[in-house]
Coordinates of C-alpha atoms in Angstrom, one line a residue:
Chain A
M1 CA 0.0 0.0 0.0
R2 CA 2.8 2.4 0.9
G3 CA 4.5 1.7 -2.4
R4 CA 1.3 2.4 -4.3
M5 CA 1.3 6.0 -2.8
S6 CA 4.7 6.7 -4.4
D7 CA 5.7 7.0 -8.0
A8 CA 8.8 4.9 -7.6
P9 CA 8.9 1.7 -9.6
S10 CA 7.1 -1.1 -7.8
Y11 CA 5.5 -4.4 -8.4
A12 CA 2.0 -2.9 -8.1
A13 CA 0.3 -0.1 -9.9
H14 CA 0.2 3.3 -8.3
V15 CA -2.8 5.0 -6.8
E16 CA -3.2 8.5 -8.2
I17 CA -4.3 11.4 -6.0
G18 CA -8.1 11.4 -6.0
E19 CA -8.5 7.7 -6.7
V20 CA -9.8 5.3 -4.2
M21 CA -7.0 3.8 -2.1
V22 CA -6.5 0.1 -2.9
G23 CA -6.9 -2.5 -0.2
G24 CA -8.3 -5.9 0.5
T25 CA -11.8 -6.0 2.0
V26 CA -14.4 -8.3 3.4
S27 CA -17.6 -7.0 2.0
R28 CA -21.3 -7.9 2.3
V29 CA -23.3 -8.1 -0.9
E30 CA -26.2 -5.5 -0.6
T31 CA -27.9 -6.3 -3.9
S32 CA -26.9 -8.5 -6.8
E33 CA -27.9 -9.3 -10.3
H34 CA -25.1 -11.8 -10.6
A35 CA -26.1 -15.5 -10.5
D36 CA -23.3 -16.5 -8.2
Y37 CA -23.9 -13.9 -5.5
K38 CA -26.9 -12.9 -3.5
A39 CA -27.7 -10.2 -1.0
G40 CA -26.1 -11.1 2.4
D41 CA -23.2 -13.1 1.0
L42 CA -19.8 -12.2 2.4
V43 CA -17.1 -11.8 -0.2
L44 CA -13.3 -11.2 -0.2
S45 CA -12.7 -8.3 -2.6
Y46 CA -10.2 -5.6 -3.4
S47 CA -12.7 -2.8 -3.2
G48 CA -10.4 -0.5 -1.3
W49 CA -11.0 2.3 1.2
Q50 CA -14.7 3.1 0.4
D51 CA -18.1 2.3 1.9
Y52 CA -19.6 0.8 -1.2
A53 CA -18.3 -0.7 -4.5
L54 CA -19.7 -2.0 -7.7
S55 CA -18.5 -5.3 -9.1
D56 CA -19.2 -7.5 -12.1
G57 CA -18.1 -10.5 -10.1
K58 CA -14.5 -10.5 -11.3
G59 CA -11.9 -10.8 -8.5
L60 CA -14.5 -11.6 -5.9
T61 CA -14.2 -14.7 -3.7
K62 CA -17.2 -15.9 -1.7
L63 CA -16.1 -16.5 1.9
D64 CA -15.9 -20.0 3.1
A65 CA -17.8 -20.7 6.3
K66 CA -14.7 -22.7 7.4
L67 CA -12.8 -19.4 7.8
G68 CA -14.1 -18.8 11.2
K69 CA -14.0 -15.0 11.6
P70 CA -14.6 -13.3 8.3
S71 CA -11.7 -10.9 8.9
Y72 CA -9.3 -13.9 8.9
A73 CA -9.7 -13.8 5.1
L74 CA -7.6 -10.5 5.3
G75 CA -5.2 -12.0 7.8
V76 CA -4.1 -15.4 8.9
L77 CA -5.9 -17.2 6.1
G78 CA -5.4 -14.4 3.6
M79 CA -2.5 -12.6 2.1
P80 CA -0.4 -12.0 5.3
G81 CA -0.7 -15.6 6.5
F82 CA 0.0 -17.0 3.0
T83 CA 3.0 -14.6 2.7
A84 CA 4.4 -15.9 6.0
Y85 CA 3.9 -19.5 5.0
M86 CA 5.5 -19.4 1.5
G87 CA 8.3 -17.0 2.4
L88 CA 9.4 -19.1 5.5
L89 CA 8.9 -22.5 4.0
D90 CA 9.7 -22.1 0.3
I91 CA 12.6 -19.6 0.6
G92 CA 13.7 -20.0 4.2
Q93 CA 13.4 -23.8 4.4
P94 CA 13.9 -24.0 8.1
Q95 CA 15.2 -27.2 9.5
P96 CA 14.5 -28.6 13.0
G97 CA 16.9 -27.1 15.6
E98 CA 17.8 -24.1 13.5
T99 CA 17.4 -20.6 14.7
V100 CA 14.8 -18.5 12.9
V101 CA 14.6 -14.7 13.5
V102 CA 11.6 -12.7 12.5
A103 CA 11.2 -8.9 12.8
A104 CA 7.8 -7.2 13.3
A105 CA 7.2 -10.3 15.4
T106 CA 3.7 -9.5 16.5
G107 CA 2.5 -8.3 13.2
A108 CA 0.2 -10.0 10.8
V109 CA 3.0 -11.7 8.9
G110 CA 5.8 -12.0 11.5
S111 CA 3.5 -13.6 14.2
V112 CA 2.6 -16.4 11.7
V113 CA 6.2 -16.8 10.5
G114 CA 7.4 -17.4 14.1
Q115 CA 4.6 -19.8 15.0
I116 CA 5.1 -21.9 11.8
A117 CA 8.8 -22.0 12.6
K118 CA 8.0 -23.4 16.1
I119 CA 5.7 -26.0 14.5
K120 CA 8.7 -27.0 12.3
G121 CA 10.9 -27.5 15.4
C122 CA 13.0 -24.3 15.2
R123 CA 14.3 -22.0 17.9
V124 CA 12.4 -18.8 17.3
V125 CA 13.6 -15.3 18.2
G126 CA 11.3 -12.4 17.5
I127 CA 12.2 -8.7 17.2
A128 CA 9.5 -6.2 18.1
G129 CA 9.1 -2.6 19.3
G130 CA 8.4 -2.4 23.0
A131 CA 8.1 -4.6 26.1
D132 CA 4.4 -5.4 25.6
K133 CA 4.9 -6.8 22.2
C134 CA 8.0 -8.8 23.2
K135 CA 6.1 -10.3 26.2
Y136 CA 3.2 -11.2 24.0
A137 CA 5.5 -12.9 21.4
V138 CA 7.0 -15.1 24.1
E139 CA 4.0 -15.8 26.4
E140 CA 1.2 -16.0 23.9
L141 CA 2.8 -16.9 20.6
G142 CA 5.4 -19.3 22.2
F143 CA 8.6 -17.7 20.8
D144 CA 11.7 -18.7 22.6
A145 CA 12.8 -15.1 23.0
C146 CA 11.9 -11.7 21.7
V147 CA 14.2 -8.6 21.6
D148 CA 13.0 -5.0 21.7
H149 CA 14.7 -3.1 18.8
R150 CA 14.2 0.1 20.6
A151 CA 16.6 -0.9 23.4
A152 CA 19.9 0.9 23.3
D153 CA 21.8 -2.3 23.4
F154 CA 19.6 -4.1 20.9
P155 CA 22.4 -5.6 18.8
Q156 CA 24.0 -7.1 21.9
Q157 CA 20.6 -8.4 23.1
L158 CA 19.9 -10.0 19.8
A159 CA 23.4 -11.6 19.7
A160 CA 22.8 -13.0 23.2
A161 CA 19.4 -14.4 22.2
C162 CA 20.9 -16.0 19.1
D163 CA 23.9 -17.7 20.7
K164 CA 24.1 -20.2 17.8
G165 CA 23.8 -17.5 15.2
I166 CA 20.9 -17.1 12.8
D167 CA 19.9 -19.7 10.1
V168 CA 16.8 -18.0 8.7
Y169 CA 16.0 -14.3 9.0
F170 CA 12.6 -13.3 7.7
E171 CA 13.0 -9.7 6.6
N172 CA 10.1 -7.4 7.2
V173 CA 11.9 -4.3 8.3
G174 CA 15.4 -3.4 6.9
G175 CA 17.4 -0.5 8.3
A176 CA 19.0 -0.8 11.7
V177 CA 17.3 -4.1 12.4
F178 CA 19.0 -5.7 9.4
S179 CA 22.3 -4.2 10.4
A180 CA 22.1 -6.0 13.7
V181 CA 21.1 -9.3 12.1
L182 CA 23.8 -9.4 9.4
P183 CA 26.8 -10.2 11.6
L184 CA 24.9 -13.1 13.2
L185 CA 24.0 -14.9 10.0
N186 CA 25.3 -18.4 9.9
L187 CA 26.9 -20.3 7.0
H188 CA 24.2 -21.1 4.4
A189 CA 21.7 -18.8 6.1
R190 CA 18.6 -17.9 4.1
V191 CA 17.0 -14.5 4.1
P192 CA 13.5 -14.2 2.6
V193 CA 12.9 -10.5 1.9
C194 CA 9.2 -9.8 2.4
G195 CA 9.1 -6.2 3.4
L196 CA 11.3 -3.2 4.3
I197 CA 9.0 -1.0 6.4
A198 CA 11.9 1.0 7.8
N199 CA 12.8 2.2 4.4
Y200 CA 9.3 3.1 3.0
N201 CA 9.2 6.6 4.3
A202 CA 12.9 7.4 3.7
A203 CA 13.6 10.4 1.6
G204 CA 16.7 11.3 -0.2
K205 CA 19.8 9.2 -0.6
P206 CA 20.7 7.3 2.6
E207 CA 23.8 8.6 4.3
G208 CA 27.1 6.7 4.1
P209 CA 29.1 4.7 4.8
D210 CA 28.0 2.4 2.0
H211 CA 27.0 -0.9 3.5
L212 CA 26.6 -2.7 0.2
P213 CA 30.2 -4.0 -0.2
G214 CA 29.9 -5.3 3.4
L215 CA 26.7 -7.2 2.6
M216 CA 28.1 -8.6 -0.6
G217 CA 31.2 -9.8 1.1
K218 CA 29.1 -11.4 3.8
L219 CA 26.9 -13.2 1.3
L220 CA 30.0 -14.6 -0.4
V221 CA 32.0 -15.7 2.7
R222 CA 29.0 -17.2 4.5
R223 CA 27.3 -18.5 1.4
I224 CA 24.0 -16.7 2.2
K225 CA 20.9 -16.7 0.1
M226 CA 18.8 -13.5 0.0
Q227 CA 15.6 -13.6 -2.0
G228 CA 12.8 -11.1 -2.5
F229 CA 9.4 -12.4 -3.0
I230 CA 5.8 -11.3 -3.4
I231 CA 2.9 -13.5 -2.6
F232 CA 1.4 -12.9 -6.1
D233 CA 3.9 -15.4 -7.4
Y234 CA 2.6 -18.2 -5.3
Y235 CA -1.2 -18.1 -5.9
H236 CA -1.0 -21.6 -7.5
R237 CA 0.0 -22.9 -4.0
Y238 CA -2.9 -21.4 -2.1
Q239 CA -4.7 -24.7 -1.5
E240 CA -1.6 -26.2 0.1
F241 CA -1.4 -23.3 2.5
F242 CA -5.1 -23.2 3.3
K243 CA -5.1 -26.9 4.2
D244 CA -2.1 -26.6 6.5
M245 CA -3.2 -23.3 8.1
S246 CA -6.8 -24.3 8.7
G247 CA -5.5 -27.4 10.4
W248 CA -3.1 -25.5 12.6
L249 CA -5.8 -23.0 13.6
A250 CA -8.3 -25.7 14.4
A251 CA -5.7 -27.4 16.5
G252 CA -4.9 -24.2 18.4
K253 CA -1.3 -24.2 17.1
I254 CA -1.5 -20.8 15.5
K255 CA -2.9 -17.7 17.3
F256 CA -3.7 -14.5 15.5
R257 CA -4.3 -11.2 17.0
E258 CA -6.2 -8.4 15.3
D259 CA -5.9 -4.7 16.0
I260 CA -9.4 -3.4 15.2
V261 CA -10.0 0.3 14.4
D262 CA -13.6 1.4 14.0
G263 CA -14.6 3.7 11.1
L264 CA -13.3 4.2 7.6
E265 CA -12.5 7.8 8.5
N266 CA -9.8 6.5 10.8
A267 CA -8.1 4.4 8.2
P268 CA -5.4 7.0 7.1
Q269 CA -4.3 7.7 10.7
A270 CA -4.2 4.0 11.5
F271 CA -2.1 3.4 8.4
I272 CA 0.4 6.0 9.4
G273 CA 0.5 4.4 12.9
L274 CA 1.2 1.0 11.3
L275 CA 4.3 2.5 9.5
E276 CA 5.4 3.7 12.9
G277 CA 4.8 0.3 14.5
K278 CA 1.9 1.5 16.6
N279 CA -0.4 -1.3 15.7
F280 CA -0.4 -4.5 17.8
G281 CA -1.5 -7.3 15.5
K282 CA -3.1 -7.3 12.1
L283 CA -4.6 -3.9 11.6
V284 CA -8.2 -4.2 10.4
I285 CA -10.6 -1.3 9.8
R286 CA -14.1 -2.2 10.8
V287 CA -16.8 -0.4 8.7
G288 CA -19.9 -2.3 9.8
D289 CA -21.3 -3.7 13.0
E290 CA -20.0 -7.3 12.6
Chain B
M1 CA 44.0 -16.2 -2.0
R2 CA 43.6 -12.5 -1.4
G3 CA 41.3 -13.2 1.5
R4 CA 44.0 -15.5 3.0
M5 CA 46.4 -12.5 3.1
S6 CA 44.0 -10.5 5.4
D7 CA 42.9 -11.1 8.9
A8 CA 39.3 -10.4 8.1
P9 CA 36.9 -13.3 8.7
S10 CA 36.8 -15.5 5.6
Y11 CA 35.9 -19.1 4.6
A12 CA 39.5 -20.1 4.4
A13 CA 42.3 -20.0 7.0
H14 CA 44.7 -17.1 6.9
V15 CA 48.3 -17.3 5.8
E16 CA 50.6 -15.8 8.4
I17 CA 53.6 -13.7 7.4
G18 CA 56.5 -16.0 6.8
E19 CA 54.4 -19.0 5.9
V20 CA 54.2 -20.5 2.4
M21 CA 51.4 -18.9 0.3
V22 CA 48.6 -21.3 -0.4
G23 CA 47.7 -22.3 -3.9
G24 CA 46.7 -25.1 -6.1
T25 CA 49.6 -26.7 -8.0
V26 CA 50.3 -29.4 -10.5
S27 CA 53.4 -31.1 -9.3
R28 CA 55.7 -33.9 -10.4
V29 CA 56.7 -36.5 -7.9
E30 CA 60.4 -36.5 -7.6
T31 CA 60.8 -39.4 -5.2
S32 CA 58.2 -41.5 -3.3
E33 CA 57.9 -44.0 -0.6
H34 CA 54.1 -44.1 -0.9
A35 CA 52.6 -47.1 -2.6
D36 CA 50.2 -45.1 -4.7
Y37 CA 52.7 -42.6 -6.2
K38 CA 55.9 -43.1 -8.0
A39 CA 58.6 -40.8 -9.3
G40 CA 57.4 -39.0 -12.5
D41 CA 53.7 -39.0 -11.6
L42 CA 51.8 -35.7 -12.0
V43 CA 49.6 -34.8 -9.1
L44 CA 47.2 -32.1 -8.3
S45 CA 48.1 -30.7 -4.9
Y46 CA 47.8 -27.7 -2.7
S47 CA 51.6 -27.3 -2.1
G48 CA 51.5 -23.5 -2.6
W49 CA 54.1 -21.1 -3.8
Q50 CA 57.3 -23.1 -3.3
D51 CA 59.6 -25.3 -5.4
Y52 CA 59.3 -28.5 -3.5
A53 CA 56.9 -29.9 -1.0
L54 CA 56.7 -33.0 1.2
S55 CA 53.4 -34.9 1.3
D56 CA 52.2 -38.0 3.1
G57 CA 49.7 -38.5 0.2
K58 CA 46.8 -36.8 1.8
G59 CA 45.1 -34.3 -0.4
L60 CA 46.9 -35.4 -3.6
T61 CA 45.1 -36.4 -6.7
K62 CA 46.9 -38.3 -9.4
L63 CA 46.2 -36.5 -12.7
D64 CA 44.1 -38.3 -15.2
A65 CA 45.6 -38.6 -18.6
K66 CA 42.2 -37.5 -20.0
L67 CA 42.8 -34.0 -18.7
G68 CA 44.8 -33.1 -21.8
K69 CA 47.1 -30.3 -20.6
P70 CA 48.1 -30.9 -17.0
S71 CA 47.5 -27.3 -16.2
Y72 CA 43.8 -27.7 -17.0
A73 CA 43.6 -29.4 -13.6
L74 CA 44.1 -25.9 -12.2
G75 CA 41.7 -24.3 -14.7
V76 CA 38.9 -25.4 -16.9
L77 CA 38.7 -28.9 -15.3
G78 CA 39.7 -27.7 -11.9
M79 CA 38.4 -25.2 -9.4
P80 CA 37.7 -22.3 -11.7
G81 CA 35.8 -24.4 -14.3
F82 CA 33.9 -26.3 -11.6
T83 CA 33.0 -23.0 -9.9
A84 CA 31.7 -21.6 -13.2
Y85 CA 29.6 -24.7 -13.8
M86 CA 28.0 -25.0 -10.3
G87 CA 27.4 -21.3 -9.8
L88 CA 25.8 -20.8 -13.2
L89 CA 23.7 -24.0 -13.3
D90 CA 22.8 -24.7 -9.7
I91 CA 22.2 -21.1 -8.5
G92 CA 21.7 -19.2 -11.8
Q93 CA 19.5 -21.8 -13.5
P94 CA 19.7 -20.2 -16.9
Q95 CA 16.8 -20.9 -19.3
P96 CA 17.0 -20.8 -23.1
G97 CA 16.5 -17.3 -24.4
E98 CA 17.4 -15.6 -21.2
T99 CA 20.1 -13.0 -20.9
V100 CA 23.2 -14.0 -18.9
V101 CA 25.7 -11.4 -17.9
V102 CA 29.2 -12.3 -16.6
A103 CA 31.9 -10.0 -15.4
A104 CA 35.6 -10.8 -15.7
A105 CA 34.4 -12.3 -18.9
T106 CA 37.8 -13.6 -20.2
G107 CA 39.0 -14.8 -16.8
A108 CA 39.3 -18.4 -15.7
V109 CA 35.7 -18.5 -14.3
G110 CA 33.9 -15.9 -16.4
S111 CA 35.0 -17.3 -19.8
V112 CA 33.6 -20.7 -18.8
V113 CA 30.4 -19.2 -17.4
G114 CA 29.6 -17.5 -20.6
Q115 CA 30.4 -20.5 -22.8
I116 CA 28.2 -22.8 -20.7
A117 CA 25.4 -20.2 -20.9
K118 CA 25.7 -20.3 -24.7
I119 CA 25.5 -24.1 -24.7
K120 CA 22.3 -23.7 -22.6
G121 CA 20.8 -21.4 -25.3
C122 CA 21.1 -18.1 -23.6
R123 CA 22.1 -14.7 -24.9
V124 CA 25.4 -13.9 -23.2
V125 CA 26.9 -10.5 -22.5
G126 CA 30.3 -10.2 -21.1
I127 CA 31.9 -7.4 -19.2
A128 CA 35.7 -7.1 -19.4
G129 CA 38.5 -4.5 -19.1
G130 CA 39.7 -3.3 -22.5
A131 CA 39.0 -3.7 -26.2
D132 CA 41.2 -6.7 -26.7
K133 CA 39.4 -8.8 -24.0
C134 CA 36.0 -7.7 -25.3
K135 CA 37.0 -8.7 -28.9
Y136 CA 38.2 -12.0 -27.7
A137 CA 35.0 -12.7 -25.7
V138 CA 32.9 -12.2 -28.8
E139 CA 35.1 -13.5 -31.6
E140 CA 36.7 -16.5 -29.8
L141 CA 34.4 -17.4 -27.0
G142 CA 31.2 -16.7 -28.9
F143 CA 29.6 -14.3 -26.6
D144 CA 26.8 -12.2 -28.1
A145 CA 28.3 -9.0 -26.9
C146 CA 31.0 -7.8 -24.5
V147 CA 31.1 -4.3 -22.8
D148 CA 34.3 -2.6 -21.6
H149 CA 33.8 -1.5 -18.0
R150 CA 36.5 1.1 -18.4
A151 CA 34.4 3.1 -20.9
A152 CA 33.0 6.3 -19.6
D153 CA 29.5 5.4 -20.7
F154 CA 29.8 1.8 -19.5
P155 CA 26.4 1.8 -17.8
Q156 CA 24.7 3.0 -21.0
Q157 CA 26.6 0.5 -23.2
L158 CA 25.6 -2.3 -20.8
A159 CA 22.0 -1.3 -20.9
A160 CA 22.1 -1.2 -24.7
A161 CA 23.6 -4.7 -24.9
C162 CA 21.0 -6.0 -22.5
D163 CA 17.9 -4.6 -24.2
K164 CA 15.7 -7.3 -22.6
G165 CA 17.3 -6.8 -19.2
I166 CA 19.4 -9.3 -17.3
D167 CA 18.0 -12.7 -16.0
V168 CA 21.3 -14.1 -14.6
Y169 CA 24.2 -12.0 -13.4
F170 CA 27.2 -14.0 -12.4
E171 CA 29.1 -11.8 -9.9
N172 CA 32.8 -11.9 -9.9
V173 CA 33.5 -8.2 -9.4
G174 CA 31.3 -6.0 -7.2
G175 CA 31.8 -2.3 -7.1
A176 CA 30.9 -0.1 -10.0
V177 CA 30.1 -3.0 -12.3
F178 CA 27.5 -4.3 -9.9
S179 CA 26.0 -0.8 -9.7
A180 CA 25.6 -0.8 -13.4
V181 CA 24.0 -4.2 -13.4
L182 CA 21.5 -3.7 -10.6
P183 CA 19.0 -1.4 -12.5
L184 CA 18.9 -3.9 -15.3
L185 CA 18.0 -7.0 -13.3
N186 CA 14.7 -8.5 -14.5
L187 CA 11.9 -9.9 -12.4
H188 CA 13.1 -13.2 -10.8
A189 CA 16.7 -12.6 -11.7
R190 CA 19.3 -14.8 -10.1
V191 CA 22.7 -13.5 -8.9
P192 CA 25.3 -16.1 -8.0
V193 CA 27.9 -14.3 -6.0
C194 CA 31.2 -15.9 -6.7
G195 CA 33.8 -13.2 -6.2
L196 CA 34.1 -9.5 -5.5
I197 CA 37.5 -8.6 -6.8
A198 CA 36.8 -4.9 -6.9
N199 CA 36.4 -4.9 -3.1
Y200 CA 39.4 -7.1 -2.1
N201 CA 41.9 -4.3 -1.8
A202 CA 39.5 -1.7 -0.4
A203 CA 40.6 -0.1 2.8
G204 CA 38.5 1.8 5.3
K205 CA 34.7 2.2 5.2
P206 CA 33.3 2.7 1.7
E207 CA 32.0 6.2 1.2
G208 CA 28.3 6.9 1.1
P209 CA 25.6 7.2 0.0
D210 CA 24.6 3.9 1.4
H211 CA 23.5 1.6 -1.4
L212 CA 22.2 -1.2 0.8
P213 CA 18.6 0.1 1.1
G214 CA 18.4 0.5 -2.6
L215 CA 19.6 -3.1 -3.2
M216 CA 17.2 -4.5 -0.7
G217 CA 14.3 -2.6 -2.2
K218 CA 15.3 -3.9 -5.7
L219 CA 15.5 -7.5 -4.4
L220 CA 12.0 -7.2 -3.0
V221 CA 10.3 -5.4 -5.8
R222 CA 11.9 -7.5 -8.6
R223 CA 11.9 -10.8 -6.5
I224 CA 15.6 -11.3 -7.1
K225 CA 17.7 -14.1 -5.6
M226 CA 21.3 -13.4 -4.6
Q227 CA 23.3 -16.2 -3.3
G228 CA 27.0 -16.5 -2.3
F229 CA 28.7 -19.8 -2.9
I230 CA 32.0 -21.5 -2.6
I231 CA 33.0 -24.5 -4.6
F232 CA 34.0 -26.3 -1.4
D233 CA 30.3 -26.9 -0.9
Y234 CA 29.9 -28.8 -4.2
Y235 CA 32.7 -31.4 -4.1
H236 CA 30.1 -34.2 -4.1
R237 CA 29.1 -33.1 -7.6
Y238 CA 32.5 -33.1 -9.2
Q239 CA 32.0 -36.1 -11.3
E240 CA 28.9 -34.6 -12.9
F241 CA 30.9 -31.5 -13.8
F242 CA 33.9 -33.5 -15.0
K243 CA 31.7 -35.6 -17.4
D244 CA 30.0 -32.6 -18.9
M245 CA 33.1 -30.4 -19.2
S246 CA 35.3 -33.2 -20.6
G247 CA 32.7 -33.7 -23.3
W248 CA 32.4 -30.0 -24.1
L249 CA 36.2 -29.7 -24.4
A250 CA 36.5 -32.7 -26.6
A251 CA 33.7 -31.3 -28.8
G252 CA 35.4 -27.9 -29.1
K253 CA 32.5 -26.2 -27.4
I254 CA 34.6 -24.7 -24.6
K255 CA 37.8 -22.8 -25.2
F256 CA 40.1 -22.0 -22.4
R257 CA 42.9 -19.5 -22.5
E258 CA 45.8 -19.5 -20.1
D259 CA 48.1 -16.6 -19.2
I260 CA 51.4 -18.3 -18.5
V261 CA 54.0 -16.5 -16.4
D262 CA 57.4 -18.1 -16.1
G263 CA 59.2 -18.4 -12.8
L264 CA 58.0 -18.7 -9.2
E265 CA 59.8 -15.4 -8.4
N266 CA 57.3 -13.6 -10.6
A267 CA 54.2 -15.0 -8.8
P268 CA 53.7 -12.0 -6.4
Q269 CA 53.8 -9.4 -9.2
A270 CA 51.5 -11.6 -11.4
F271 CA 49.1 -11.9 -8.5
I272 CA 49.0 -8.1 -8.0
G273 CA 48.4 -7.8 -11.8
L274 CA 45.5 -10.2 -11.6
L275 CA 43.8 -8.0 -8.9
E276 CA 44.2 -5.1 -11.3
G277 CA 42.8 -7.1 -14.3
K278 CA 46.1 -7.3 -16.1
N279 CA 46.0 -11.0 -16.8
F280 CA 44.2 -12.3 -19.9
G281 CA 42.9 -15.8 -19.2
K282 CA 43.7 -18.2 -16.4
L283 CA 46.9 -17.0 -14.7
V284 CA 49.3 -19.9 -14.3
I285 CA 52.8 -19.7 -12.9
R286 CA 55.1 -22.2 -14.7
V287 CA 57.9 -23.4 -12.5
G288 CA 59.2 -26.3 -14.7
D289 CA 59.9 -26.8 -18.4
E290 CA 56.7 -28.5 -19.3

C-alpha cells in the first residue's frame, strides 16, 4: 500500500491522487444481479477504502464458512498468513533445531512466521518494538525469545538471544534491524525479503558509509541466500497453504491477534500508525457492525 | 588467495607472514615411498608457492591422462571451471532465451560461465576490461556482446547490450560493475555471488551514499535471488561436472585461455596484476619446463 502511494517503480500499480486507495476488504453483498452472489453473501474483494463498491463479479471470492472469523480472510488465512507460509517454507526452508529470527514479530506476517517455525521445530527469536509486544511474542505466541529493537543495546541483546547464530532471517523491516542481524547470519543462512518497512518513508539518498560492499562480502563468505518475494507469485499454491493453516488454527497451534480500528474515516491515521509500529497485531478497519 | 592475506573473517584459513602462500599446484613426484605414487607421476596438490613440498599422500590427486594439458587441472577442469559450472547451473539456473551477464568475462571463471550459458541457449553479454578482451569474448568465446567496464559510458553500453534486461548475473567483481548491473535485473533474476575482486583491496569504510537500502528494495520489488557460494560446498558433484566439461572440451564447445608467467619469483607481481585485471585468461605460474 505504501508503495502504491509513491511514483517509484514497484510491483503494483500506483494510486493516483483522488483515486480510491487500494486494499483488501471483506464486504457484504447488498444487492446482486449476478447468478453467483446474492444479498447477504460475504465476499473477499479488493474494493479499497470506500463504503460501497460496484463489481461485475471478477476478482470476488465468496467467503468459506470454514474461515471462522470473516476478517481472517484478510489476515491469517489471507495474504499475510499466506505470505508468512510461503516465504518461510519455500525460501527460508527452516530445519529442526535451526534458529529463525523474524522482525515485526507480533505483526500479521511476523507472528505467523514465528509460529510456523515453532511447528517446524526451530528455535524462534522475535524482534518487536516495546516490552508489551515482546512479552506477547514469548508468552502468547510461544517464541523462545523476543528482543526490543528500541533498546539501546539491541544488537547485543539480539546476539545474546541467538547464541548459535541465525539460520533463517525473515526480513520485514530493513534498516537498523537488518544491520544488527547481518553479523549473526550463519553459513548457508537464508533471508526471505518480504518487506522493508523501515525504508518506505525514507527520503533522499541514505547517508554513508556504503554498507553494500559489506553485505556482498558477507553473502559470499558465509554463502548466504537472500531472495525477495511477493505472494502474487505463489497463488497456485494457495490450497496447500489453506489446508495446513486451517488445520493449525483448528488445533490451536496458531494464534492470530487483530488490532481493530472502527470507522473508515480513521483508516489514514491507522495506516500512518502502522508504518510507525503503533499497531499491535493485524490492523483491520471495521466499517460495519459485525 | 587475497582473503587469506587478510585477517578479516573468511571461509579459508589465513596465511601468516613467513608461511608459504597457499595455492593449487600441478606437481611432479620426484621421489616417493608411498605405494600409490611413483617418481614422475603428475599430481594435483595444494603445495602452494614453493619449489618443493613434502606430502604423506593426503590431499593429492593423481592427474588423469584424460585432462589433456596438465595445467587444466588448475583451470577449466579444476576449481575455476567447476566454480563456473555449479554457480551458473545450480544457482543461476539459466533458461534458453534468457540474458546472462558475466563480469571478468575472459577470466578463468567468467569465460567458462559465458560459454556454458551459450551451450544452454542463452544470450550472453560479457563485461571485461579493455577492447582486446572484449573482442576475444565475442570472436573467440562466442559471446553475443561484451562491454568494456572502463568506458566512460559503460552503464549505457551495458543497458544497450541487454535490451531485454538481465536474467542471470554471475558476480565476480562487485563495485561499479554491480552498480551498473543492478538497475537492469529482471523480475526473478538470479545473482550467484562468486567473487568481489573490486572490493578485495578496499581499505576503510566505503563512502556513502549507502546503497544497501536500494539493493534490498530492488530484491524485494523484482523478486531477485542473490546467493553467495564457494565451490567447497559442491565437491560431491565433481563427477557430474567432469563428465560434462570433458565432453564439451572434446567437442570444441569450450575454449580456455591461459596466461602463463614463467618463474616462481614472478608469482607475487603476477598476482598483483590479476587483482588489477592485467592477466588475460587463467593465470598460471610455470615453474618447470613442461
